[in-house]
Coordinates of C-alpha atoms in Angstrom, one line a residue:
M1 CA 21.9 -3.2 96.4
N2 CA 22.7 -6.6 94.9
V3 CA 24.4 -6.9 91.5
F4 CA 21.2 -6.9 89.6
D5 CA 20.0 -3.7 91.3
R6 CA 23.3 -2.1 90.3
L7 CA 22.9 -3.5 86.8
D8 CA 19.5 -1.9 86.5
A9 CA 20.4 1.3 87.8
A10 CA 23.1 1.6 84.9
I11 CA 20.5 1.1 82.2
P12 CA 21.1 4.2 80.0
L13 CA 17.7 5.9 80.2
N14 CA 17.0 9.7 80.5
E15 CA 15.0 10.9 83.4
E16 CA 11.5 10.9 81.5
E17 CA 12.3 7.2 80.5
R18 CA 13.2 6.0 83.9
M19 CA 9.9 7.5 85.4
L20 CA 8.0 5.6 82.5
L21 CA 9.8 2.5 83.5
D22 CA 8.8 3.0 87.2
S23 CA 5.1 3.3 86.0
V24 CA 5.5 0.0 84.2
K25 CA 7.1 -1.7 87.1
T26 CA 4.2 -0.3 89.4
L27 CA 1.6 -1.6 86.7
A28 CA 3.3 -5.0 86.4
R29 CA 3.7 -5.5 90.1
E30 CA 0.2 -4.4 91.2
K31 CA -2.2 -5.2 88.3
I32 CA -0.7 -7.6 85.8
A33 CA 1.4 -10.1 87.9
P34 CA -1.7 -10.9 90.3
R35 CA -3.8 -11.8 87.1
A36 CA -1.2 -13.9 85.5
E37 CA -2.0 -17.3 87.1
H38 CA -5.7 -16.9 86.2
Y39 CA -5.0 -16.0 82.6
D40 CA -2.6 -18.9 82.3
R41 CA -5.2 -21.3 83.8
T42 CA -8.0 -20.1 81.6
A43 CA -6.2 -19.3 78.5
Q44 CA -8.4 -16.4 78.4
F45 CA -7.1 -13.3 76.3
P46 CA -5.9 -10.7 78.8
L47 CA -8.0 -7.9 77.8
D48 CA -7.9 -6.3 81.4
N49 CA -4.2 -6.1 81.0
V50 CA -4.3 -4.6 77.6
R51 CA -6.7 -2.0 78.9
E52 CA -4.3 -1.2 81.6
I53 CA -1.4 -0.9 79.3
N54 CA -3.4 1.5 76.8
A55 CA -4.4 3.6 80.0
L56 CA -0.7 4.2 80.5
G57 CA -0.2 5.0 76.9
L58 CA 2.5 2.3 76.2
N59 CA 1.6 1.8 72.4
T60 CA 2.7 5.5 71.9
M61 CA 6.1 4.7 72.7
F62 CA 7.2 3.3 69.4
I63 CA 4.9 5.6 67.4
P64 CA 6.5 8.9 66.0
E65 CA 4.9 12.0 67.3
A66 CA 3.6 13.2 63.9
Y67 CA 1.2 10.3 64.1
G68 CA 0.0 10.6 67.7
G69 CA 3.0 8.9 69.4
H70 CA 5.6 9.9 72.1
P71 CA 8.5 7.8 71.1
V72 CA 11.3 6.7 73.6
S73 CA 14.6 5.1 73.1
Y74 CA 14.8 1.4 71.9
T75 CA 16.6 0.7 75.2
A76 CA 13.7 2.0 77.2
Y77 CA 11.3 -0.2 75.2
L78 CA 13.3 -3.1 75.9
A79 CA 13.4 -2.4 79.6
C80 CA 9.6 -2.1 79.5
V81 CA 9.2 -5.6 77.6
R82 CA 11.4 -7.1 80.4
E83 CA 9.4 -6.0 83.1
L84 CA 6.0 -7.0 81.7
A85 CA 7.4 -10.4 80.7
K86 CA 8.5 -10.8 84.4
A87 CA 4.9 -10.1 85.4
C88 CA 3.0 -12.2 82.8
A89 CA 4.8 -13.4 79.7
S90 CA 1.5 -13.7 77.7
T91 CA 0.6 -10.0 78.3
A92 CA 4.0 -8.9 77.6
I93 CA 4.1 -10.6 74.0
V94 CA 0.6 -9.4 73.2
W95 CA 1.9 -5.8 73.6
S96 CA 5.4 -6.3 72.1
T97 CA 4.1 -7.9 69.1
N98 CA 2.7 -4.5 68.3
F99 CA 6.2 -3.2 68.0
H100 CA 7.5 -6.1 65.9
A101 CA 4.7 -5.8 63.5
I102 CA 4.3 -2.0 63.1
K103 CA 7.9 -1.0 62.9
G104 CA 7.9 -2.2 59.1
L105 CA 5.2 0.5 58.5
I106 CA 7.1 3.2 60.3
D107 CA 10.4 2.5 58.5
F108 CA 9.0 1.5 55.1
G109 CA 5.6 2.9 54.8
S110 CA 4.6 6.0 52.8
E111 CA 3.7 9.3 54.4
E112 CA 0.0 8.6 53.3
Q113 CA 0.0 5.1 54.9
K114 CA 1.6 6.3 58.1
Q115 CA -1.0 9.2 58.7
R116 CA -3.8 6.9 57.8
L117 CA -2.7 3.7 59.9
L118 CA -0.4 4.7 62.7
P119 CA -2.8 6.8 64.7
R120 CA -5.0 3.6 65.2
I121 CA -2.1 1.8 66.9
A122 CA -1.0 4.8 69.1
S123 CA -4.6 4.9 70.3
G124 CA -4.4 1.5 71.6
G125 CA -5.0 -0.9 68.4
L126 CA -3.4 -4.3 68.1
V127 CA -1.2 -5.6 65.2
A128 CA 0.0 -9.0 64.1
L129 CA 3.2 -9.8 62.2
A130 CA 2.1 -12.5 59.6
I131 CA 5.0 -14.5 58.1
T132 CA 5.0 -18.1 59.2
E133 CA 3.0 -20.8 57.2
P134 CA 2.6 -24.5 57.6
S135 CA 5.4 -25.2 55.2
A136 CA 7.4 -22.0 55.6
G137 CA 9.0 -21.5 59.1
S138 CA 12.7 -21.0 59.5
D139 CA 12.8 -20.7 55.6
A140 CA 10.4 -17.8 55.3
T141 CA 11.1 -17.6 51.5
G142 CA 9.2 -20.9 51.1
M143 CA 5.9 -19.0 51.7
T144 CA 3.1 -19.5 49.3
T145 CA 0.5 -16.8 50.2
R146 CA 0.0 -15.1 46.9
F147 CA -0.5 -11.4 46.0
T148 CA -2.2 -10.8 42.7
P149 CA -2.7 -7.2 41.5
Q150 CA -6.1 -6.3 40.0
G151 CA -6.1 -2.5 39.1
D152 CA -6.3 -0.5 42.3
H153 CA -6.4 -3.6 44.5
I154 CA -4.4 -6.6 45.4
V155 CA -6.1 -10.0 45.9
V156 CA -4.6 -12.1 48.5
D157 CA -4.9 -15.8 48.7
G158 CA -3.2 -18.3 51.2
G159 CA -3.0 -18.9 55.0
K160 CA -0.6 -18.3 57.9
T161 CA 0.1 -20.2 61.1
F162 CA 1.3 -19.6 64.6
I163 CA 0.5 -15.7 64.3
S164 CA 0.6 -13.9 67.6
N165 CA -2.4 -11.5 67.9
G166 CA -3.8 -13.4 64.9
D167 CA -7.5 -13.5 66.0
V168 CA -7.5 -10.1 67.6
A169 CA -5.5 -7.6 65.4
D170 CA -6.7 -4.5 63.9
L171 CA -3.9 -4.5 61.3
Y172 CA -1.6 -7.2 59.9
L173 CA 2.0 -6.9 58.4
L174 CA 1.3 -9.5 56.0
F175 CA 4.0 -11.0 53.6
G176 CA 3.2 -13.1 50.6
K177 CA 4.6 -13.6 46.9
W178 CA 3.8 -11.2 44.0
S179 CA 2.3 -13.1 41.3
E180 CA 4.0 -11.3 38.5
I181 CA 7.4 -12.1 39.8
R182 CA 8.8 -15.6 39.1
E183 CA 11.9 -15.8 41.2
S184 CA 10.8 -17.0 44.6
K185 CA 13.1 -14.6 46.9
R186 CA 12.6 -11.6 44.7
A187 CA 8.7 -12.2 44.8
V188 CA 8.3 -11.6 48.6
S189 CA 6.3 -8.5 49.1
A190 CA 4.6 -6.8 52.2
L191 CA 1.3 -5.1 52.8
V192 CA -0.9 -3.9 55.5
F193 CA -4.0 -5.9 55.9
E194 CA -6.9 -4.3 57.7
K195 CA -9.3 -6.1 60.2
G196 CA -12.8 -6.6 58.6
T197 CA -11.7 -7.4 55.1
P198 CA -14.1 -9.8 53.5
G199 CA -12.6 -13.3 52.9
F200 CA -10.5 -13.2 55.9
S201 CA -11.0 -16.0 58.4
V202 CA -9.5 -17.2 61.6
L203 CA -9.1 -20.9 61.2
R204 CA -8.3 -21.9 64.7
T205 CA -6.5 -20.7 67.9
E206 CA -3.7 -22.9 69.4
D207 CA -3.8 -24.7 72.7
K208 CA -0.2 -24.1 73.9
M209 CA 2.2 -25.3 76.5
G210 CA 2.9 -21.7 77.6
H211 CA 2.1 -18.2 76.9
R212 CA -1.4 -19.7 77.2
A213 CA -3.3 -16.4 77.3
A214 CA -1.6 -14.8 74.3
S215 CA -3.5 -15.7 71.3
T216 CA -1.8 -17.7 68.7
A217 CA -3.9 -18.2 65.4
A218 CA -4.0 -19.9 62.0
I219 CA -5.6 -17.5 59.8
G220 CA -6.7 -17.7 56.1
F221 CA -7.2 -15.4 53.1
D222 CA -9.7 -16.3 50.4
R223 CA -9.6 -13.7 47.6
C224 CA -9.3 -10.7 50.0
R225 CA -9.3 -7.5 48.2
V226 CA -6.8 -5.1 49.6
P227 CA -6.1 -1.5 48.4
R228 CA -3.0 -1.2 46.4
A229 CA -2.5 1.8 48.7
N230 CA -1.6 -0.7 51.6
L231 CA 1.4 -2.2 49.6
L232 CA 4.7 -1.3 51.5
G233 CA 7.4 -0.2 49.0
K234 CA 7.2 -1.9 45.7
P235 CA 6.4 -5.4 44.7
G236 CA 9.4 -7.7 45.5
E237 CA 10.7 -5.4 48.3
G238 CA 9.3 -7.6 51.1
L239 CA 12.3 -9.5 52.0
D240 CA 14.2 -6.5 52.9
I241 CA 11.1 -5.3 55.2
L242 CA 10.9 -8.9 56.6
I243 CA 14.6 -9.1 57.7
A244 CA 14.7 -5.6 59.1
S245 CA 11.5 -6.5 61.2
L246 CA 13.0 -9.7 62.5
N247 CA 16.3 -8.0 63.4
R248 CA 14.3 -5.4 65.4
S249 CA 12.2 -7.9 67.1
R250 CA 14.8 -10.4 68.2
P251 CA 16.3 -8.1 70.8
S252 CA 12.8 -7.7 72.0
I253 CA 12.3 -11.4 72.3
A254 CA 15.5 -11.6 74.3
A255 CA 14.2 -8.9 76.6
H256 CA 11.1 -11.1 76.9
A257 CA 13.1 -14.2 77.8
L258 CA 15.3 -12.3 80.3
G259 CA 12.2 -11.1 82.0
I260 CA 11.2 -14.8 82.4
A261 CA 14.7 -15.8 83.5
R262 CA 14.8 -13.0 86.1
A263 CA 11.4 -13.8 87.6
A264 CA 12.6 -17.5 87.9
F265 CA 15.9 -16.5 89.4
E266 CA 14.2 -14.1 92.0
D267 CA 11.5 -16.8 93.1
A268 CA 14.5 -19.3 93.3
V269 CA 16.7 -17.1 95.5
A270 CA 13.5 -16.3 97.7
Y271 CA 12.8 -20.1 98.1
V272 CA 16.2 -21.3 99.0
N273 CA 16.4 -18.7 101.6
E274 CA 13.2 -20.0 103.4
R275 CA 13.2 -23.7 102.7
K276 CA 15.3 -25.6 105.5
Q277 CA 16.5 -29.1 105.3
S278 CA 18.7 -30.8 108.0
G279 CA 18.4 -27.8 110.2
H280 CA 19.9 -25.3 107.6
K281 CA 18.4 -22.9 105.1
I282 CA 19.3 -24.8 101.8
V283 CA 20.9 -21.7 100.4
E284 CA 23.7 -22.3 102.9
F285 CA 24.7 -25.5 101.2
Q286 CA 27.7 -25.0 98.9
G287 CA 26.0 -26.9 96.0
I288 CA 23.1 -24.4 96.0
Q289 CA 25.7 -21.5 96.1
F290 CA 27.5 -22.8 93.3
L291 CA 24.4 -23.2 91.1
L292 CA 23.2 -19.7 92.2
A293 CA 26.6 -18.3 91.2
D294 CA 26.6 -19.8 87.7
L295 CA 23.0 -18.7 86.9
A296 CA 23.7 -15.2 88.4
A297 CA 26.9 -14.7 86.3
E298 CA 25.3 -15.9 83.0
L299 CA 22.2 -13.7 83.7
A300 CA 24.3 -10.6 84.3
Q301 CA 26.3 -11.0 81.3
C302 CA 23.3 -11.5 79.1
E303 CA 21.4 -8.6 80.4
A304 CA 24.6 -6.5 80.0
W305 CA 24.7 -7.7 76.2
L306 CA 20.9 -6.7 76.0
W307 CA 21.6 -3.1 77.1
Y308 CA 24.7 -3.1 74.7
V309 CA 22.5 -4.0 71.5
G310 CA 20.0 -1.5 72.8
R311 CA 22.7 1.3 72.8
L312 CA 23.9 0.1 69.4
I313 CA 20.4 0.4 67.7
D314 CA 19.9 3.7 69.6
S315 CA 23.0 5.0 68.1
G316 CA 21.7 4.4 64.6
A317 CA 23.5 1.3 63.6
T318 CA 21.8 -0.7 60.8
D319 CA 24.1 -3.7 60.7
F320 CA 23.4 -5.6 64.0
G321 CA 21.8 -8.8 62.8
V322 CA 24.7 -10.9 64.3
E323 CA 24.6 -9.1 67.6
A324 CA 20.8 -9.5 67.7
S325 CA 21.0 -13.2 66.9
M326 CA 23.6 -13.9 69.7
L327 CA 21.5 -12.1 72.1
K328 CA 18.2 -13.9 71.1
M329 CA 20.0 -17.3 71.2
R330 CA 21.8 -16.7 74.5
A331 CA 18.9 -15.1 76.2
S332 CA 16.4 -17.8 75.3
D333 CA 18.7 -20.6 76.2
L334 CA 19.3 -19.1 79.6
A335 CA 15.6 -18.7 80.2
M336 CA 15.1 -22.2 79.7
R337 CA 18.2 -23.1 81.9
V338 CA 17.1 -20.7 84.7
T339 CA 13.5 -21.8 84.8
T340 CA 14.3 -25.5 84.9
E341 CA 16.8 -25.0 87.6
A342 CA 14.3 -22.9 89.4
V343 CA 11.8 -25.8 89.3
Q344 CA 14.5 -28.1 90.6
L345 CA 15.2 -26.0 93.4
H346 CA 11.6 -26.0 94.5
G347 CA 11.7 -29.7 94.4
G348 CA 8.2 -31.3 94.3
Y349 CA 6.6 -27.9 94.9
G350 CA 8.2 -26.6 91.8
Y351 CA 6.2 -29.3 89.8
C352 CA 2.9 -28.0 91.2
K353 CA 1.0 -24.9 90.0
D354 CA 1.0 -23.4 93.4
Y355 CA 4.3 -21.9 92.5
R356 CA 4.7 -20.0 89.4
V357 CA 8.0 -21.5 88.5
E358 CA 6.5 -24.1 86.6
R359 CA 4.6 -21.7 84.4
L360 CA 7.7 -19.8 83.9
M361 CA 9.5 -22.9 82.6
R362 CA 6.6 -23.5 80.1
D363 CA 6.7 -19.9 79.0
A364 CA 10.5 -19.9 78.6
K365 CA 10.4 -22.8 76.0
V366 CA 8.9 -20.9 73.0
T367 CA 11.7 -18.3 73.2
Q368 CA 14.0 -20.8 71.9
I369 CA 11.8 -21.5 68.8
W370 CA 10.1 -18.3 67.8
E371 CA 11.7 -15.3 65.8
G372 CA 14.0 -18.0 64.4
T373 CA 14.9 -21.1 66.1
N374 CA 18.1 -21.0 68.1
Q375 CA 19.6 -23.6 65.6
I376 CA 18.8 -21.1 62.8
H377 CA 20.4 -18.5 64.9
R378 CA 23.6 -20.6 65.4
Q379 CA 24.0 -20.9 61.7
L380 CA 23.5 -17.3 61.1
I381 CA 26.3 -16.6 63.6
G382 CA 28.6 -19.1 62.4
R383 CA 28.2 -18.0 58.6
H384 CA 29.3 -14.6 59.9
F385 CA 33.0 -16.1 60.3
V386 CA 33.2 -17.8 56.9
R387 CA 35.8 -16.0 54.7
R388 CA 34.7 -15.8 51.3

């Protein structure tokens, strides 16, 4: 066993969770990874992979039993995200977005809402988290989507951009401003928006550098009438729901980035053990060994922090925003470094699509941008140490 095998063996999972993870590894290796190049090249939505994931029942892992789920620990969920991202980053983000979006309904929804909506996701439905707008990215409180109450309904007007699963979702956790609350931050509210609501439109899907098979859409709302029964909490409680959703999704994005990083590192190690120059395997050159040592040490340390944060959340902690920011920032920066070095170690071949490291490098970039840019995370972490 190498150091990463030992690290993986120490992930705190029970027997059932370890069996589940083994099933996910098999699915990722035998079905999802072989299709990844095709989906990246065509930018076609990975429906076959979504069906395979649903056949394994993976959506049930984050839905409570009372609503058709079979929940596992957050650590087990993170381990599954990492394995899927190793195989196909696009597929992994399609699936993990379900968790990012539905957790707000699980934690803040009423019993009636959960009984009505969660079984759809447990049975394989797709969810989108709709926060970002053209003028409201890192400062989500600058959103202008408007919720206007009208009797038993809420009229939604506005638009969102860069929404993962935006054109394929069955449900949307949608954030906007309550029209009767004047103070900007206090006005943020959240509701569950259902597919098929009149006035909803997909304005475009993005042609992206990486994660090309994962749909990312700009969506519009033109006087969409949503039942008031779909409002989460009370008007003006949306900011707390938004922050809680992001704090849970950021470790997931870190697991996603570390899956990409691990795939690139393993490809690089395999290549330098095969490639020969001047009569020697290039792994025998000291400079290559020093680089591998640095990357391996950083990867092991970052993965250890991932499992620490997983244990923290599983223990019932609620104040872990700084730890989540540290993890997301470091994991995504590392993913970009490891994939870039993997391309470099492959030489000219690394720049060609015959080897997946160039795809991994393209996929890694957005992990530094979404769920809060790493500049924002550095700001959040730094503020933690300001004495008032």
